[in-house]
Each structure stands twice: as structure tokens, then as C-alpha cells.
CSV table of C-alpha atoms in Angstrom, one decimal:
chain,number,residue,atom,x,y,z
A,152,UNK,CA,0.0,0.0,0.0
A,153,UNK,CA,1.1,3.6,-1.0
A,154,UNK,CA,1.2,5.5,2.6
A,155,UNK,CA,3.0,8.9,1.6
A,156,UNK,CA,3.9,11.1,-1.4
A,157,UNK,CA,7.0,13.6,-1.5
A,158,UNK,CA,7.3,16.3,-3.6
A,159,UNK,CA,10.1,18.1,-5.4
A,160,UNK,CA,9.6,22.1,-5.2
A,161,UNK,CA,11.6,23.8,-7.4
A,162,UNK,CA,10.3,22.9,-11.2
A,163,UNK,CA,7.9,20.9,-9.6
A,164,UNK,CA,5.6,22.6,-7.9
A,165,UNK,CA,7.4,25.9,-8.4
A,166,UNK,CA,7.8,27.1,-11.8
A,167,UNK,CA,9.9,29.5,-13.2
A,168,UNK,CA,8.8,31.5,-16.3
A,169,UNK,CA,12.5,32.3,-17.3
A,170,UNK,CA,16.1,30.4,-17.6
A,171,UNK,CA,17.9,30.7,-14.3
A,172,UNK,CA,21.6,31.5,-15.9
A,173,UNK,CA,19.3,34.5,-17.8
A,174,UNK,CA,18.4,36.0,-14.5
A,175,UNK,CA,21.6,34.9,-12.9
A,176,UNK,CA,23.1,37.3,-15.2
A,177,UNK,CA,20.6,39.7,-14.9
A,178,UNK,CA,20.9,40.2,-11.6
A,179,UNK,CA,25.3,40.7,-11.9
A,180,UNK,CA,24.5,43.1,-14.6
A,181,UNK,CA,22.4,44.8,-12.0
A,182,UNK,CA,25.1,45.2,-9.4
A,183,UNK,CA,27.6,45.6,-11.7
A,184,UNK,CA,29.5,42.1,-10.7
A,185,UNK,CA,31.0,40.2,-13.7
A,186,UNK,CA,28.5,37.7,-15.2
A,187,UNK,CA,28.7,34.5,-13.2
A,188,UNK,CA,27.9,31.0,-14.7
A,189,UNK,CA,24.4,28.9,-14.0
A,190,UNK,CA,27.1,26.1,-13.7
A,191,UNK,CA,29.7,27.7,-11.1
A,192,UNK,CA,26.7,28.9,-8.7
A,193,UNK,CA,25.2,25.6,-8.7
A,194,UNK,CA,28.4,23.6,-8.0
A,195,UNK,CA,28.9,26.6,-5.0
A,196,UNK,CA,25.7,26.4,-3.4
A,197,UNK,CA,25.4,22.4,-3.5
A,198,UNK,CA,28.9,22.8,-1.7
A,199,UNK,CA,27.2,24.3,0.8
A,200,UNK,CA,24.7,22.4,2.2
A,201,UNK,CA,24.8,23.9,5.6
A,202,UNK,CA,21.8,26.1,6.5
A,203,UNK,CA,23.5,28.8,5.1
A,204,UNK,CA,21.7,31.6,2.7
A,205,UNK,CA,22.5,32.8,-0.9
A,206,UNK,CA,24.3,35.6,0.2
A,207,UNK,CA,27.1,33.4,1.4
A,208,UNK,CA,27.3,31.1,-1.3
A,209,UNK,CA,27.4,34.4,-3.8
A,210,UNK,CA,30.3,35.0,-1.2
A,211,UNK,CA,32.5,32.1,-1.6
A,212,UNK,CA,31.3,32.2,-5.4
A,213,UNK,CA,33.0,35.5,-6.1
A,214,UNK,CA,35.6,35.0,-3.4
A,215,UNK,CA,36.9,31.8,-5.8
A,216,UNK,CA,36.8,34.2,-8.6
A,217,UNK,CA,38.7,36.6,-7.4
A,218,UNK,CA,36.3,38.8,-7.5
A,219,UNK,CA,36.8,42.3,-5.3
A,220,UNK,CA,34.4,44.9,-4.7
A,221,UNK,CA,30.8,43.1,-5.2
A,222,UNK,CA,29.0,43.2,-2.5
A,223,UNK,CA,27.4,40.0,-1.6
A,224,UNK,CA,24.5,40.6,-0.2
A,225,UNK,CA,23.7,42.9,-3.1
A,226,UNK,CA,24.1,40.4,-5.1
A,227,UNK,CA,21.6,37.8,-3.6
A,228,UNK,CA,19.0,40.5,-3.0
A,229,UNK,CA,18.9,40.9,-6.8
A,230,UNK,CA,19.4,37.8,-7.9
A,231,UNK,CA,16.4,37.0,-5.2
A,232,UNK,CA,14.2,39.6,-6.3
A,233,UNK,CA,14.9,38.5,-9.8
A,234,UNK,CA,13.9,34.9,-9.1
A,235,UNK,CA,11.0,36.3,-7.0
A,236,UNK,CA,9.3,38.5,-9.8
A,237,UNK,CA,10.2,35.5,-12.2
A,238,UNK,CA,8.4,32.2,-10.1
A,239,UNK,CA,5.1,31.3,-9.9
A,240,UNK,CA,3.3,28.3,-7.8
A,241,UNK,CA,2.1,25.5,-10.4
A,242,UNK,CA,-1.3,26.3,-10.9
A,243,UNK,CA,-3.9,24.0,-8.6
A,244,UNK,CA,-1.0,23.0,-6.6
A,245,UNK,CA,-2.2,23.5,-3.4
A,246,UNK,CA,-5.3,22.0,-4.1
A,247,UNK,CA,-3.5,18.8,-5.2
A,248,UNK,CA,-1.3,18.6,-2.1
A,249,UNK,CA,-4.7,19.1,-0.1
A,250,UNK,CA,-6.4,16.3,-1.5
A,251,UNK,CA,-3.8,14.1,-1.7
A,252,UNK,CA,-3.1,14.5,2.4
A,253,UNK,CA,-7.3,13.3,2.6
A,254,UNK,CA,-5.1,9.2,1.8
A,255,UNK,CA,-1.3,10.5,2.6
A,256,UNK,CA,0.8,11.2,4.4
A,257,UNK,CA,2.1,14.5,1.9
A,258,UNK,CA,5.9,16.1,2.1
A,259,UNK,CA,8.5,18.3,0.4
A,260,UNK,CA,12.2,17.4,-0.1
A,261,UNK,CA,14.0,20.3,-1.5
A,262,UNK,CA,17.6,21.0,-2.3
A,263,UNK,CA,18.9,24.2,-1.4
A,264,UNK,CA,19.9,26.0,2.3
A,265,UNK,CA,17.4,26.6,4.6
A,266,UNK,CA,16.5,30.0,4.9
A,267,UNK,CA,16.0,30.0,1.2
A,268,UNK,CA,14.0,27.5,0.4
A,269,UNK,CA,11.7,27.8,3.7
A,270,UNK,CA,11.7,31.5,2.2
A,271,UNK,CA,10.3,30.3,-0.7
A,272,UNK,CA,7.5,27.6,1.1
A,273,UNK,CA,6.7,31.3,3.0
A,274,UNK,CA,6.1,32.8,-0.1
A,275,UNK,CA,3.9,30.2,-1.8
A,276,UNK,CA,2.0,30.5,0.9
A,277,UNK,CA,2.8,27.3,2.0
A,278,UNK,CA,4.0,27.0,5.5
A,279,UNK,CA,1.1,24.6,6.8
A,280,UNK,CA,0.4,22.4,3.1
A,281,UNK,CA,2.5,20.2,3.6
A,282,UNK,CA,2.9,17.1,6.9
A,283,UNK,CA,6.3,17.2,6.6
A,284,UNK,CA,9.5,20.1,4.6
A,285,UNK,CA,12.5,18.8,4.8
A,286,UNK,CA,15.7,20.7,3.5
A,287,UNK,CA,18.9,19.2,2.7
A,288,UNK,CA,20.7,22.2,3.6
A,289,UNK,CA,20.4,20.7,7.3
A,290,UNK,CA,21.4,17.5,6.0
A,291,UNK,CA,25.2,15.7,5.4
A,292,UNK,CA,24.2,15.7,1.7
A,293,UNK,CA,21.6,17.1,-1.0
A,294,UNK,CA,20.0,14.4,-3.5
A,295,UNK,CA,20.3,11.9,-5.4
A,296,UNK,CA,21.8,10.9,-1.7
A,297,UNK,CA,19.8,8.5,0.1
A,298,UNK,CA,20.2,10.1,3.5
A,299,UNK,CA,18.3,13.0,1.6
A,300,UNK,CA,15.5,10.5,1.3
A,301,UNK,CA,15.6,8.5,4.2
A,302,UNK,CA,14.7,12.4,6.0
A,303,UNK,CA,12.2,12.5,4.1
A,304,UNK,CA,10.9,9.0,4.9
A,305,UNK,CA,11.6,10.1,8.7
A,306,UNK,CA,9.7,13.0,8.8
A,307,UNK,CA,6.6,11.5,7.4
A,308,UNK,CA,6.9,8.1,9.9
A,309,UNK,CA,6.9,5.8,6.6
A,310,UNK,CA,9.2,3.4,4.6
A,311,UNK,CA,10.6,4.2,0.8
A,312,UNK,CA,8.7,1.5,-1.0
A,313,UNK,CA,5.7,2.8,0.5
A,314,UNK,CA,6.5,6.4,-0.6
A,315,UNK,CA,6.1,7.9,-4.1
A,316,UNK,CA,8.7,10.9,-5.0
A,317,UNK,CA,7.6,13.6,-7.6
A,318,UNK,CA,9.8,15.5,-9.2
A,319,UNK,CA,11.4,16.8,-12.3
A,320,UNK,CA,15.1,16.5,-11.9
A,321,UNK,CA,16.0,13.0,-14.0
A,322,UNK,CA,19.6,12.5,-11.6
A,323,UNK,CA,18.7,13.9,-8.4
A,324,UNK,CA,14.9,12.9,-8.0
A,325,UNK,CA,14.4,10.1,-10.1
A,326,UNK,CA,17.9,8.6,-10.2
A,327,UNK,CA,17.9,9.3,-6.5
A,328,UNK,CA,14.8,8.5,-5.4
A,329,UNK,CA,14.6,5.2,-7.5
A,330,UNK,CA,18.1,4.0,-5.7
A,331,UNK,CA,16.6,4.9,-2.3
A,332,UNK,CA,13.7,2.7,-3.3
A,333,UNK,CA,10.7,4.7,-4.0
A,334,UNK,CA,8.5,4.8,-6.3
A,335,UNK,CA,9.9,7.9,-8.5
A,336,UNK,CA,7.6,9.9,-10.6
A,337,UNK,CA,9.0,12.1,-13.3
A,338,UNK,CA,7.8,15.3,-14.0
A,339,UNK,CA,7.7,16.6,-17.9
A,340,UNK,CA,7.4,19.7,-19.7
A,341,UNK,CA,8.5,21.3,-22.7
A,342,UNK,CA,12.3,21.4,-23.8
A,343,UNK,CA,13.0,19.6,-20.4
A,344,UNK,CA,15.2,16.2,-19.4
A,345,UNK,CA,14.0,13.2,-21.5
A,346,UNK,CA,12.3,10.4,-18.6
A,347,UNK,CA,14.8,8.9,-16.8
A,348,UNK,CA,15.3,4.7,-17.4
A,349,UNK,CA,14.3,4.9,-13.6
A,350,UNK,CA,11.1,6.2,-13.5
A,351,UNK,CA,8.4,4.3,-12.2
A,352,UNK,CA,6.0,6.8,-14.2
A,353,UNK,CA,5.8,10.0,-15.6
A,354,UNK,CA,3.3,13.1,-15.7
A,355,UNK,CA,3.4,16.1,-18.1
A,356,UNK,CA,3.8,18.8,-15.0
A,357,UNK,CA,0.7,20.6,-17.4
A,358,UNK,CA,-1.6,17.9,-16.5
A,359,UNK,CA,0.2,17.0,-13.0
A,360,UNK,CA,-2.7,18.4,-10.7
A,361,UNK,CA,-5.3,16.1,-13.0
A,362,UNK,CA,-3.8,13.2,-13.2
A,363,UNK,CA,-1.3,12.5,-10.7
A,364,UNK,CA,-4.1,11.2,-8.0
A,365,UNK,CA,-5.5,8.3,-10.4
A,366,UNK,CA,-1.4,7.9,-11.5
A,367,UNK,CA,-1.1,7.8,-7.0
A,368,UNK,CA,-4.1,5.1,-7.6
A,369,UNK,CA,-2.0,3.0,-9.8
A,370,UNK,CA,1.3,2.3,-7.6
A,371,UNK,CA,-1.3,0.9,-5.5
């Protein structure tokens, strides 16, 4: 029996309406700081998984550059604002994650530090969706790592091959959850990741609040 569903938030059930290295370089432009790569903050911040926020990993992103008189915080306050103005909750979302909690147990497993994706949960008007948030910036390690998922299981008081995963990332949520031994559910949209060899079954992410309860009804 199926006992709990996790979610993925960011392209998931957060969806951004522009390319992140576009608004990545939008927001240097904006503080004057050279134009950073999508690929060098992303290797920085998963680096960091420890509860710190996006000003610091900006920090030790331009600090390894070499970079002199950016500030920081500027920085992440643009590149924030940017993302902000740029991010919208998948349309229904909350409605799904309610209906869904009326059989499951329901949770989130994000990547990211703490105070930003929390920040973001805030934002979505989210705080109470969801039974369980769990964010690997508090963890030893972000997914595809199976502690990430064992938290997850944890916090929700249930076991992995009673848990579905949905998200949209094919290495770390399908390839990860699939090794930790959920059931992983791949998320699709257009120009994204091709389904992963892993996935249990996949849902267009424009169709997901439709159809992923009678997908739910079919792990069973």
C-alpha cells in the first residue's frame, strides 16, 4: 500500500517562467559584478549544504573568482528579487497537495539552504500544506543521496517502498529516489530532461494536478 507522497519544489511545484543562468546574469548586470555562470553557482551552493543563505554562497562564489568589490548581499538581493518576480506556484498546486493528504501522508524534499527555500514555502503560501518540509541544507548531503530521502521517509513516519517521489530532476529525484527505493515519478514539460530509465511513471507537469491522483491510484 502507498502510505506517503513527496514532492520536489523547485520545477515541480514551483515554476519559473525564465532560464535561471538568464536571471543569474541579470541580476550581476544589475550590481555591476561580472556575469557568473548557472554552472559555477550551482556547484557553489550544493557545496554548501549547511543552513546557510545565498548571500554566502554568492560570497564564496565570487571570493573563488577573485572577484573584489561586489558586494554579496547585493548580489543575492537581486538575484532574489529576480527569481521572486520570475516564479510562480504550479497552478492548482495547493489543491492537489490538499487532496492528496485526505489518503497520505504528503511532504517536500528540497535541495537548497534553509532559509532560502523555507523562504520560498513562506512565499507560496505554504508554510502549513504540507505534513512534513525537509531541506537538505540541514542534511550531510543534498539528493540523489539516500540520507536525503531517508529524511524524508523520517519525517513522514513511513518506509521508501511505500512512498512515491515527484519531481522533475531526471539525476537527483528520479535517479535518486529510485536507488533509495521509492517509487519515482518524473515530471515533464517542454524542452525539459527526457524520462529517466528509472522512473516508475511520468506526468506532463501541465496535466500533473489532474492526473497525478489516479497515477497515485496506480502504484497501488
Amino acid at each position: 500500500m502507498l502510505e506517503a507522497v513527496g514532492f520536489d519544489l523547485d520545477g515541480t511545484l514551483l515554476v519559473v517562467d525564465r532560464d535561471r543562468e538568464t536571471l543569474l546574469h541579470a541580476a550581476c548586470d544589475r550590481v555591476g559584478a561580472p556575469r557568473l555562470s548557472r554552472a559555477a553557482y550551482l556547484r557553489t551552493h550544493r557545496a554548501r549544504q549547511d543552513g546557510a543563505d545565498r548571500e554566502a554562497v554568492f560570497a564564496a562564489l565570487l571570493a573563488d573568482r577573485g572577484v573584489d568589490g561586489v558586494d554579496a548581499a547585493a548580489l543575492a538581493d537581486a538575484y532574489d528579487a529576480l527569481i521572486t518576480e520570475a516564479t510562480a506556484p504550479l497552478a492548482g498546486a495547493d489543491r492537489l497537495v490538499t487532496g492528496l493528504r485526505g489518503r497520505y501522508g504528503v511532504g517536500l524534499l528540497t535541495d537548497g539552504t534553509v532559509v532560502t527555500q523555507r523562504r520560498k514555502v513562506a512565499r507560496a503560501g505554504w508554510t502549513d500544506l504540507f505534513d512534513a518540509v525537509v531541506v537538505t541544507g540541514a542534511l550531510p548531503a543534498p539528493k540523489p543521496d539516500d540520507r536525503a530521502f531517508t529524511a524524508l521517509c523520517d519525517a513522514l513516519g513511513t518506509t521508501p517502498e511505500a512512498t512515491a517521489y515527484v519531481g522533475d530532476a531526471p539525476e537527483a529525484d528520479i535517479a535518486g529516489a529510485a536507488a533509495a527505493g521509492f517509487h519515482a515519478v518524473q515530471v515533464l514539460y517542454e524542452g525539459g530532461p527526457e524520462p529517466h530509465p528509472d522512473a516508475t511513471a511520468t506526468v506532463e507537469r501541465s496535466r500533473l494536478v489532474e492526473r497525478l491522483p489516479a497515477l497515485l491510484d496506480g502504484l497501488e
